[in-house]
Tab-separated table of C-alpha atoms in Angstrom:
chain	number	residue	atom	x	y	z
A	1436	UNK	CA	-16.490	22.485	-24.892
A	1437	UNK	CA	-16.215	21.563	-21.188
A	1438	UNK	CA	-19.247	21.905	-18.976
A	1439	UNK	CA	-19.284	25.167	-17.015
A	1440	UNK	CA	-20.680	24.754	-13.527
A	1441	UNK	CA	-23.289	27.494	-12.920
A	1442	UNK	CA	-22.786	29.855	-9.998
A	1443	UNK	CA	-25.233	30.044	-7.112
A	1444	UNK	CA	-26.536	33.383	-8.438
A	1445	UNK	CA	-27.161	31.885	-11.874
A	1446	UNK	CA	-29.100	28.999	-10.359
A	1447	UNK	CA	-31.189	31.399	-8.223
A	1448	UNK	CA	-31.994	33.535	-11.263
A	1449	UNK	CA	-32.952	30.492	-13.345
A	1450	UNK	CA	-35.112	29.005	-10.589
A	1451	UNK	CA	-36.803	32.326	-9.939
A	1452	UNK	CA	-37.560	32.785	-13.656
A	1453	UNK	CA	-38.915	29.244	-13.866
A	1454	UNK	CA	-41.269	29.807	-10.909
A	1455	UNK	CA	-42.407	33.159	-12.361
A	1456	UNK	CA	-43.251	31.511	-15.663
A	1457	UNK	CA	-45.305	28.812	-13.944
A	1458	UNK	CA	-46.920	30.793	-11.104
A	1459	UNK	CA	-47.205	34.214	-12.731
A	1460	UNK	CA	-46.782	37.573	-11.061
A	1461	UNK	CA	-43.685	39.462	-9.986
A	1462	UNK	CA	-41.328	38.013	-7.374
A	1463	UNK	CA	-40.869	40.249	-4.356
A	1464	UNK	CA	-37.979	39.873	-1.961
A	1465	UNK	CA	-40.084	38.373	0.814
A	1466	UNK	CA	-42.505	36.476	-1.421
A	1467	UNK	CA	-42.918	32.745	-0.792
A	1468	UNK	CA	-41.772	31.784	-4.258
A	1469	UNK	CA	-38.633	33.966	-3.888
A	1470	UNK	CA	-37.704	32.126	-0.691
A	1471	UNK	CA	-38.570	28.824	-2.354
A	1472	UNK	CA	-36.381	29.671	-5.365
A	1473	UNK	CA	-33.398	30.398	-3.122
A	1474	UNK	CA	-33.902	27.183	-1.154
A	1475	UNK	CA	-34.142	25.064	-4.302
A	1476	UNK	CA	-31.122	26.835	-5.799
A	1477	UNK	CA	-29.079	26.117	-2.670
A	1478	UNK	CA	-29.864	22.397	-2.925
A	1479	UNK	CA	-29.023	22.335	-6.628
A	1480	UNK	CA	-25.769	24.218	-6.033
A	1481	UNK	CA	-24.731	21.663	-3.427
A	1482	UNK	CA	-25.465	18.815	-5.822
A	1483	UNK	CA	-23.460	20.525	-8.566
A	1484	UNK	CA	-20.581	20.798	-6.119
A	1485	UNK	CA	-20.715	17.112	-5.227
A	1486	UNK	CA	-20.871	16.109	-8.892
A	1487	UNK	CA	-17.892	18.383	-9.577
A	1488	UNK	CA	-15.989	16.620	-6.773
A	1489	UNK	CA	-16.902	13.159	-8.110
A	1490	UNK	CA	-15.839	14.175	-11.621
A	1491	UNK	CA	-12.331	14.822	-10.281
A	1492	UNK	CA	-12.215	11.456	-8.534
A	1493	UNK	CA	-12.973	9.353	-11.615
A	1494	UNK	CA	-9.677	10.437	-13.186
A	1495	UNK	CA	-6.446	9.349	-11.462
A	1496	UNK	CA	-4.792	12.595	-12.603
A	1497	UNK	CA	-7.107	14.633	-10.356
A	1498	UNK	CA	-8.266	12.127	-7.712
A	1499	UNK	CA	-7.486	12.857	-4.076
A	1500	UNK	CA	-7.698	11.301	-0.641
A	1501	UNK	CA	-9.747	8.111	-0.388
A	1502	UNK	CA	-10.411	7.899	-4.131
A	1503	UNK	CA	-6.723	8.373	-4.964
A	1504	UNK	CA	-5.890	5.457	-2.678
A	1505	UNK	CA	-8.531	3.356	-4.460
A	1506	UNK	CA	-6.836	4.087	-7.794
A	1507	UNK	CA	-3.519	3.102	-6.232
A	1508	UNK	CA	-5.008	-0.222	-5.175
A	1509	UNK	CA	-6.071	-0.869	-8.770
A	1510	UNK	CA	-2.549	-0.176	-10.065
A	1511	UNK	CA	-0.772	-1.729	-7.067
A	1512	UNK	CA	0.984	1.484	-6.096
A	1513	UNK	CA	1.600	1.255	-2.351
A	1514	UNK	CA	1.453	4.583	-0.458
A	1515	UNK	CA	4.502	5.278	1.689
A	1516	UNK	CA	3.527	5.002	5.338
A	1517	UNK	CA	4.650	7.328	8.114
A	1518	UNK	CA	7.942	6.277	9.709
A	1519	UNK	CA	8.826	6.416	13.404
A	1520	UNK	CA	11.792	8.488	14.580
A	1521	UNK	CA	14.387	6.641	16.658
A	1522	UNK	CA	17.542	7.566	18.518
A	1523	UNK	CA	19.217	7.664	21.916
A	1524	UNK	CA	19.052	9.823	25.039
A	1525	UNK	CA	21.394	10.068	27.998
A	1526	UNK	CA	19.995	9.736	31.517
A	1527	UNK	CA	21.847	10.799	34.643
A	1528	UNK	CA	21.240	9.894	38.260
A	1529	UNK	CA	22.282	7.417	40.914
A	1530	UNK	CA	24.432	4.477	39.889
A	1531	UNK	CA	22.317	1.330	39.896
A	1532	UNK	CA	19.020	3.097	39.205
A	1533	UNK	CA	17.007	1.492	36.381
A	1534	UNK	CA	15.129	2.831	33.370
A	1535	UNK	CA	12.398	0.388	32.369
A	1536	UNK	CA	11.350	-0.439	28.829
A	1537	UNK	CA	8.271	1.581	27.955
A	1538	UNK	CA	9.180	4.577	30.114
A	1539	UNK	CA	7.745	7.726	28.539
A	1540	UNK	CA	9.503	11.026	27.951
A	1541	UNK	CA	8.069	14.286	26.701
A	1542	UNK	CA	9.593	17.078	24.643
A	1543	UNK	CA	8.888	20.738	25.440
A	1544	UNK	CA	6.253	20.885	22.689
A	1545	UNK	CA	4.443	17.795	23.974
A	1546	UNK	CA	5.873	15.190	21.560
A	1547	UNK	CA	6.323	11.895	23.382
A	1548	UNK	CA	9.152	9.342	23.264
A	1549	UNK	CA	9.241	5.789	24.561
A	1550	UNK	CA	12.217	3.826	25.906
A	1551	UNK	CA	12.598	0.723	23.725
A	1552	UNK	CA	15.394	-0.973	25.655
A	1553	UNK	CA	15.656	-0.566	29.407
A	1554	UNK	CA	18.999	0.116	31.082
A	1555	UNK	CA	20.716	0.518	34.442
A	1556	UNK	CA	22.778	3.609	35.222
A	1557	UNK	CA	26.514	2.928	35.457
A	1558	UNK	CA	28.800	5.647	36.804
A	1559	UNK	CA	25.758	7.859	37.072
A	1560	UNK	CA	24.721	7.748	33.385
A	1561	UNK	CA	23.021	5.494	30.869
A	1562	UNK	CA	22.614	5.714	27.096
A	1563	UNK	CA	19.120	4.476	26.251
A	1564	UNK	CA	17.392	3.678	22.955
A	1565	UNK	CA	14.116	5.538	22.389
A	1566	UNK	CA	11.503	5.938	19.668
A	1567	UNK	CA	8.711	8.401	19.032
A	1568	UNK	CA	5.289	7.421	20.297
A	1569	UNK	CA	3.715	8.671	17.064
A	1570	UNK	CA	5.138	8.281	13.581
A	1571	UNK	CA	5.977	11.386	11.573
A	1572	UNK	CA	8.687	13.933	10.865
A	1573	UNK	CA	7.630	16.190	13.754
A	1574	UNK	CA	9.260	13.783	16.222
A	1575	UNK	CA	12.766	14.247	14.754
A	1576	UNK	CA	14.881	15.924	17.428
A	1577	UNK	CA	18.356	17.448	17.264
A	1578	UNK	CA	21.267	16.374	19.429
A	1579	UNK	CA	21.428	18.210	22.764
A	1580	UNK	CA	17.693	18.845	23.130
A	1581	UNK	CA	16.376	18.223	26.646
A	1582	UNK	CA	13.457	15.819	27.110
A	1583	UNK	CA	11.826	15.022	30.452
A	1584	UNK	CA	10.442	11.949	32.123
A	1585	UNK	CA	6.658	11.983	32.034
A	1586	UNK	CA	6.590	10.318	35.462
A	1587	UNK	CA	9.364	10.339	38.084
A	1588	UNK	CA	11.735	7.367	38.172
A	1589	UNK	CA	13.471	6.703	41.477
A	1590	UNK	CA	17.140	7.660	41.375
A	1591	UNK	CA	16.985	9.234	37.904
A	1592	UNK	CA	16.969	12.941	37.106
A	1593	UNK	CA	13.910	14.103	35.196
A	1594	UNK	CA	15.928	15.754	32.394
A	1595	UNK	CA	17.499	13.564	29.701
A	1596	UNK	CA	19.586	14.754	26.756
A	1597	UNK	CA	19.210	13.631	23.144
A	1598	UNK	CA	22.525	11.984	22.233
A	1599	UNK	CA	24.386	10.686	19.171
A	1600	UNK	CA	23.139	12.018	15.859
A	1601	UNK	CA	19.757	12.915	17.326
A	1602	UNK	CA	16.375	11.273	17.044
A	1603	UNK	CA	15.972	10.774	13.317
A	1604	UNK	CA	14.177	8.747	10.674
A	1605	UNK	CA	10.705	10.141	11.272
A	1606	UNK	CA	8.790	10.572	8.027
A	1607	UNK	CA	5.254	11.777	7.376
A	1608	UNK	CA	2.843	9.602	5.436
A	1609	UNK	CA	3.045	10.270	1.700
A	1610	UNK	CA	0.908	13.209	0.631
A	1611	UNK	CA	-1.532	13.166	-2.281
A	1612	UNK	CA	0.737	15.085	-4.657
A	1613	UNK	CA	3.630	12.652	-4.292
A	1614	UNK	CA	1.362	9.610	-4.438
A	1615	UNK	CA	-0.435	10.907	-7.528
A	1616	UNK	CA	2.899	11.518	-9.255
A	1617	UNK	CA	3.955	7.916	-8.633
A	1618	UNK	CA	0.558	6.597	-9.734
A	1619	UNK	CA	0.740	8.476	-13.044
A	1620	UNK	CA	4.302	7.249	-13.514
A	1621	UNK	CA	3.051	3.680	-13.083
A	1622	UNK	CA	0.230	4.222	-15.583
A	1623	UNK	CA	2.172	6.149	-18.200
A	1624	UNK	CA	5.381	4.132	-17.926
A	1625	UNK	CA	4.407	0.524	-17.109
A	1626	UNK	CA	7.011	-1.995	-15.880
A	1627	UNK	CA	9.259	-3.298	-18.644
A	1628	UNK	CA	11.452	-5.870	-16.953
A	1629	UNK	CA	13.989	-3.519	-15.402
A	1630	UNK	CA	14.325	-0.541	-17.707
A	1631	UNK	CA	15.267	3.019	-16.735
A	1632	UNK	CA	11.745	3.942	-15.603
A	1633	UNK	CA	11.493	0.859	-13.385
A	1634	UNK	CA	14.596	1.801	-11.400
A	1635	UNK	CA	13.366	5.342	-10.846
A	1636	UNK	CA	9.952	4.067	-9.746
A	1637	UNK	CA	11.495	1.504	-7.362
A	1638	UNK	CA	13.641	4.225	-5.825
A	1639	UNK	CA	10.657	6.491	-5.186
A	1640	UNK	CA	8.836	3.686	-3.390
A	1641	UNK	CA	11.257	4.050	-0.465
A	1642	UNK	CA	10.145	6.471	2.291
A	1643	UNK	CA	12.316	9.582	2.420
A	1644	UNK	CA	13.041	9.859	-1.307
A	1645	UNK	CA	11.955	12.766	-3.511
A	1646	UNK	CA	13.370	12.477	-7.057
A	1647	UNK	CA	15.377	9.762	-8.804
A	1648	UNK	CA	17.483	9.445	-11.956
A	1649	UNK	CA	18.714	6.294	-13.650
A	1650	UNK	CA	21.657	6.049	-16.076
A	1651	UNK	CA	21.817	2.696	-17.911
A	1652	UNK	CA	25.260	1.428	-18.995
A	1653	UNK	CA	27.083	4.432	-17.499
A	1654	UNK	CA	29.637	2.143	-15.809
A	1655	UNK	CA	29.775	-0.338	-18.675
A	1656	UNK	CA	27.468	-2.571	-20.685
A	1657	UNK	CA	24.824	-4.214	-18.497
A	1658	UNK	CA	25.288	-1.837	-15.546
A	1659	UNK	CA	22.748	0.490	-13.962
A	1660	UNK	CA	23.533	3.692	-12.037
A	1661	UNK	CA	20.878	5.284	-9.843
A	1662	UNK	CA	21.049	8.505	-7.879
A	1663	UNK	CA	18.316	10.350	-6.013
A	1664	UNK	CA	17.475	13.142	-3.580
A	1665	UNK	CA	15.809	13.036	-0.175
A	1666	UNK	CA	12.500	14.683	0.704
A	1667	UNK	CA	14.198	17.105	3.097
A	1668	UNK	CA	14.398	20.566	1.454
A	1669	UNK	CA	17.044	21.618	3.989
A	1670	UNK	CA	19.288	18.683	3.082
A	1671	UNK	CA	18.350	17.088	-0.255
A	1672	UNK	CA	21.477	14.906	-0.339
A	1673	UNK	CA	20.480	11.470	1.056
A	1674	UNK	CA	22.476	10.036	3.942
A	1675	UNK	CA	24.107	6.595	4.028
A	1676	UNK	CA	21.094	4.983	5.722
A	1677	UNK	CA	18.729	6.117	2.965
A	1678	UNK	CA	21.146	4.984	0.252
A	1679	UNK	CA	21.286	1.571	1.925
A	1680	UNK	CA	17.488	1.402	2.143
A	1681	UNK	CA	17.126	2.205	-1.557
A	1682	UNK	CA	19.825	-0.323	-2.474
A	1683	UNK	CA	18.120	-3.102	-0.533
A	1684	UNK	CA	14.729	-2.188	-2.013
A	1685	UNK	CA	16.069	-2.302	-5.571
A	1686	UNK	CA	18.097	-5.487	-5.041
A	1687	UNK	CA	14.994	-7.577	-4.380
A	1688	UNK	CA	13.318	-6.246	-7.549
A	1689	UNK	CA	16.055	-5.891	-10.148
A	1690	UNK	CA	16.489	-8.498	-12.895
A	1691	UNK	CA	18.976	-11.247	-12.036
A	1692	UNK	CA	20.619	-10.720	-15.424
A	1693	UNK	CA	21.853	-7.225	-14.514
A	1694	UNK	CA	25.644	-7.170	-14.450
A	1695	UNK	CA	26.125	-4.595	-11.675
A	1696	UNK	CA	24.249	-1.735	-10.041
A	1697	UNK	CA	25.571	1.510	-8.576
A	1698	UNK	CA	23.254	3.362	-6.216
A	1699	UNK	CA	24.631	6.535	-4.695
A	1700	UNK	CA	23.936	10.037	-3.457
A	1701	UNK	CA	24.722	12.859	-5.912
A	1702	UNK	CA	27.748	15.040	-5.270
A	1703	UNK	CA	26.519	18.341	-3.830
A	1704	UNK	CA	27.621	21.593	-5.431
A	1705	UNK	CA	26.489	24.299	-2.949
A	1706	UNK	CA	25.647	27.632	-4.568
A	1707	UNK	CA	25.839	30.839	-2.551
A	1708	UNK	CA	23.543	33.588	-3.786
A	1709	UNK	CA	24.792	37.149	-3.291
A	1710	UNK	CA	22.116	39.855	-3.112
A	1711	UNK	CA	22.494	43.608	-2.649
A	1712	UNK	CA	20.076	46.524	-2.230
A	1713	UNK	CA	17.189	44.416	-0.952
A	1714	UNK	CA	14.103	46.580	-0.557
A	1715	UNK	CA	12.786	46.532	2.090
A	1716	UNK	CA	15.768	45.025	3.884
A	1717	UNK	CA	14.023	43.439	6.878
A	1718	UNK	CA	14.499	40.059	8.605
A	1719	UNK	CA	11.079	38.967	7.362
A	1720	UNK	CA	11.827	39.748	3.714
A	1721	UNK	CA	15.264	38.123	3.954
A	1722	UNK	CA	13.652	34.985	5.360
A	1723	UNK	CA	11.037	34.949	2.576
A	1724	UNK	CA	13.721	35.323	-0.118
A	1725	UNK	CA	15.780	32.543	1.463
A	1726	UNK	CA	12.813	30.163	1.494
A	1727	UNK	CA	11.954	30.913	-2.136
A	1728	UNK	CA	15.527	30.230	-3.264
A	1729	UNK	CA	15.737	27.039	-1.204
A	1730	UNK	CA	12.481	25.854	-2.774
A	1731	UNK	CA	13.750	26.660	-6.280
A	1732	UNK	CA	16.871	24.520	-5.917
A	1733	UNK	CA	14.884	21.728	-4.269
A	1734	UNK	CA	12.303	21.627	-7.064
A	1735	UNK	CA	14.337	21.939	-10.246
A	1736	UNK	CA	17.902	20.807	-9.455
A	1737	UNK	CA	19.071	17.638	-11.228
A	1738	UNK	CA	22.418	15.845	-11.359
A	1739	UNK	CA	24.437	17.108	-14.294
A	1740	UNK	CA	24.628	14.442	-17.015
A	1741	UNK	CA	27.000	16.239	-19.359
A	1742	UNK	CA	24.116	17.512	-21.469
A	1743	UNK	CA	22.970	20.447	-19.360
A	1744	UNK	CA	20.418	18.641	-17.195
A	1745	UNK	CA	21.784	20.195	-14.001
A	1746	UNK	CA	21.649	23.825	-15.132
A	1747	UNK	CA	19.869	26.348	-12.889
A	1748	UNK	CA	18.819	29.347	-15.024
A	1749	UNK	CA	19.781	32.701	-13.519
A	1750	UNK	CA	16.433	34.047	-14.730
A	1751	UNK	CA	14.617	31.680	-12.382
A	1752	UNK	CA	16.843	32.779	-9.501
A	1753	UNK	CA	15.876	36.416	-10.143
A	1754	UNK	CA	12.222	35.404	-10.385
A	1755	UNK	CA	12.327	33.498	-7.087
A	1756	UNK	CA	13.740	36.537	-5.323
A	1757	UNK	CA	11.135	38.824	-6.877
A	1758	UNK	CA	8.132	36.683	-5.874
A	1759	UNK	CA	9.209	36.508	-2.213
A	1760	UNK	CA	6.591	37.968	0.088
A	1761	UNK	CA	7.290	41.651	0.760
A	1762	UNK	CA	10.168	42.041	-1.710
A	1763	UNK	CA	10.020	45.214	-3.836
A	1764	UNK	CA	13.489	45.407	-5.385
A	1765	UNK	CA	16.951	43.843	-5.282
A	1766	UNK	CA	20.238	43.561	-7.140
A	1767	UNK	CA	21.524	40.065	-7.882
A	1768	UNK	CA	25.307	40.195	-7.562
A	1769	UNK	CA	25.982	36.465	-8.010
A	1770	UNK	CA	25.396	34.416	-10.024
A	1771	UNK	CA	25.278	36.545	-13.146
A	1772	UNK	CA	25.047	33.579	-15.533
A	1773	UNK	CA	23.325	30.209	-15.457
A	1774	UNK	CA	24.653	27.785	-12.839
A	1775	UNK	CA	26.246	24.796	-14.590
A	1776	UNK	CA	27.587	22.144	-12.169
A	1777	UNK	CA	30.166	19.549	-13.167
A	1778	UNK	CA	29.095	16.113	-14.369
A	1779	UNK	CA	27.646	14.099	-11.482
A	1780	UNK	CA	27.104	17.152	-9.301
A	1781	UNK	CA	23.785	18.450	-8.018
A	1782	UNK	CA	23.448	22.192	-7.511
A	1783	UNK	CA	22.217	22.772	-3.948
A	1784	UNK	CA	21.235	25.909	-2.091
A	1785	UNK	CA	24.255	27.178	-0.146
A	1786	UNK	CA	22.626	30.167	1.538
A	1787	UNK	CA	22.449	33.886	0.826
A	1788	UNK	CA	25.098	36.542	1.368
A	1789	UNK	CA	23.533	39.960	1.874
A	1790	UNK	CA	25.379	43.084	0.799
A	1791	UNK	CA	24.380	46.402	2.288
A	1792	UNK	CA	25.511	49.913	1.454
């Protein structure tokens, strides 16, 4: 039977009873021994709490923070570090004016960018490479967003516009849940010279990945096929840059005897959910339902392997709608049966269509 940590009240009662038995008399609320019992109980309760914390840290399945990282050092599982967002911005101003390397820009919310390659304005504009001053996903910025020079630059307008595909690539440092999952995978499924588990583990070592699946011999004897999702719930299908990063990471680890490898993004199969009679039908409840459904697809969706792996049960869709904050009732119009994508497809959240009377 597991040890049950006593509550503070239980410790106070036990300490009070112990002092009564040794000192005699009845304990009054303001008696010295009553105060002493509460003080001793508070110390003991704190020690119980610390021991409870340490008990979680001695098991890699429950360790967290510093102790989790120590376990990872033992098993040589390297935490994914935060990645810096990079991109380009367009400056305008006088032809011939210069933007120096290291020039700082600031976004409306205070996030800072730094010019990595200086440039001179030609025909009144210049496209300049920039990177975030601090690593993390919060620095990712959409195309068209206005950023401003932190200090004036002669001949250059203060406002610059994010260009190209935006400022992208920023990733937060790996959180404890993801790191613990990879640690347990390493412990429970140790390396075996390039088997299915190895390829999935290698894939998840790359920043920006979320889940991975490996299919040995799918493209012929001696071949390996790997597909995976990104850690972006809004767009779980990895882009070409992430596919390339995973490919390069695997290529320096895979066995030389492997005949051929195929590393690719899954084919998305967007699923539109149709809901009627939402009660109460408010913007807040709609937003909560949308987030729950998006999270459901992100958590449980898998590429269809021809054996039903990619199925999304309609019962879980109904449940996700029902647990949304503020939702009291609804009618699910579509789907009415389990979602079953084609082989190679990954069911993704395609939004909600709301029907009103």
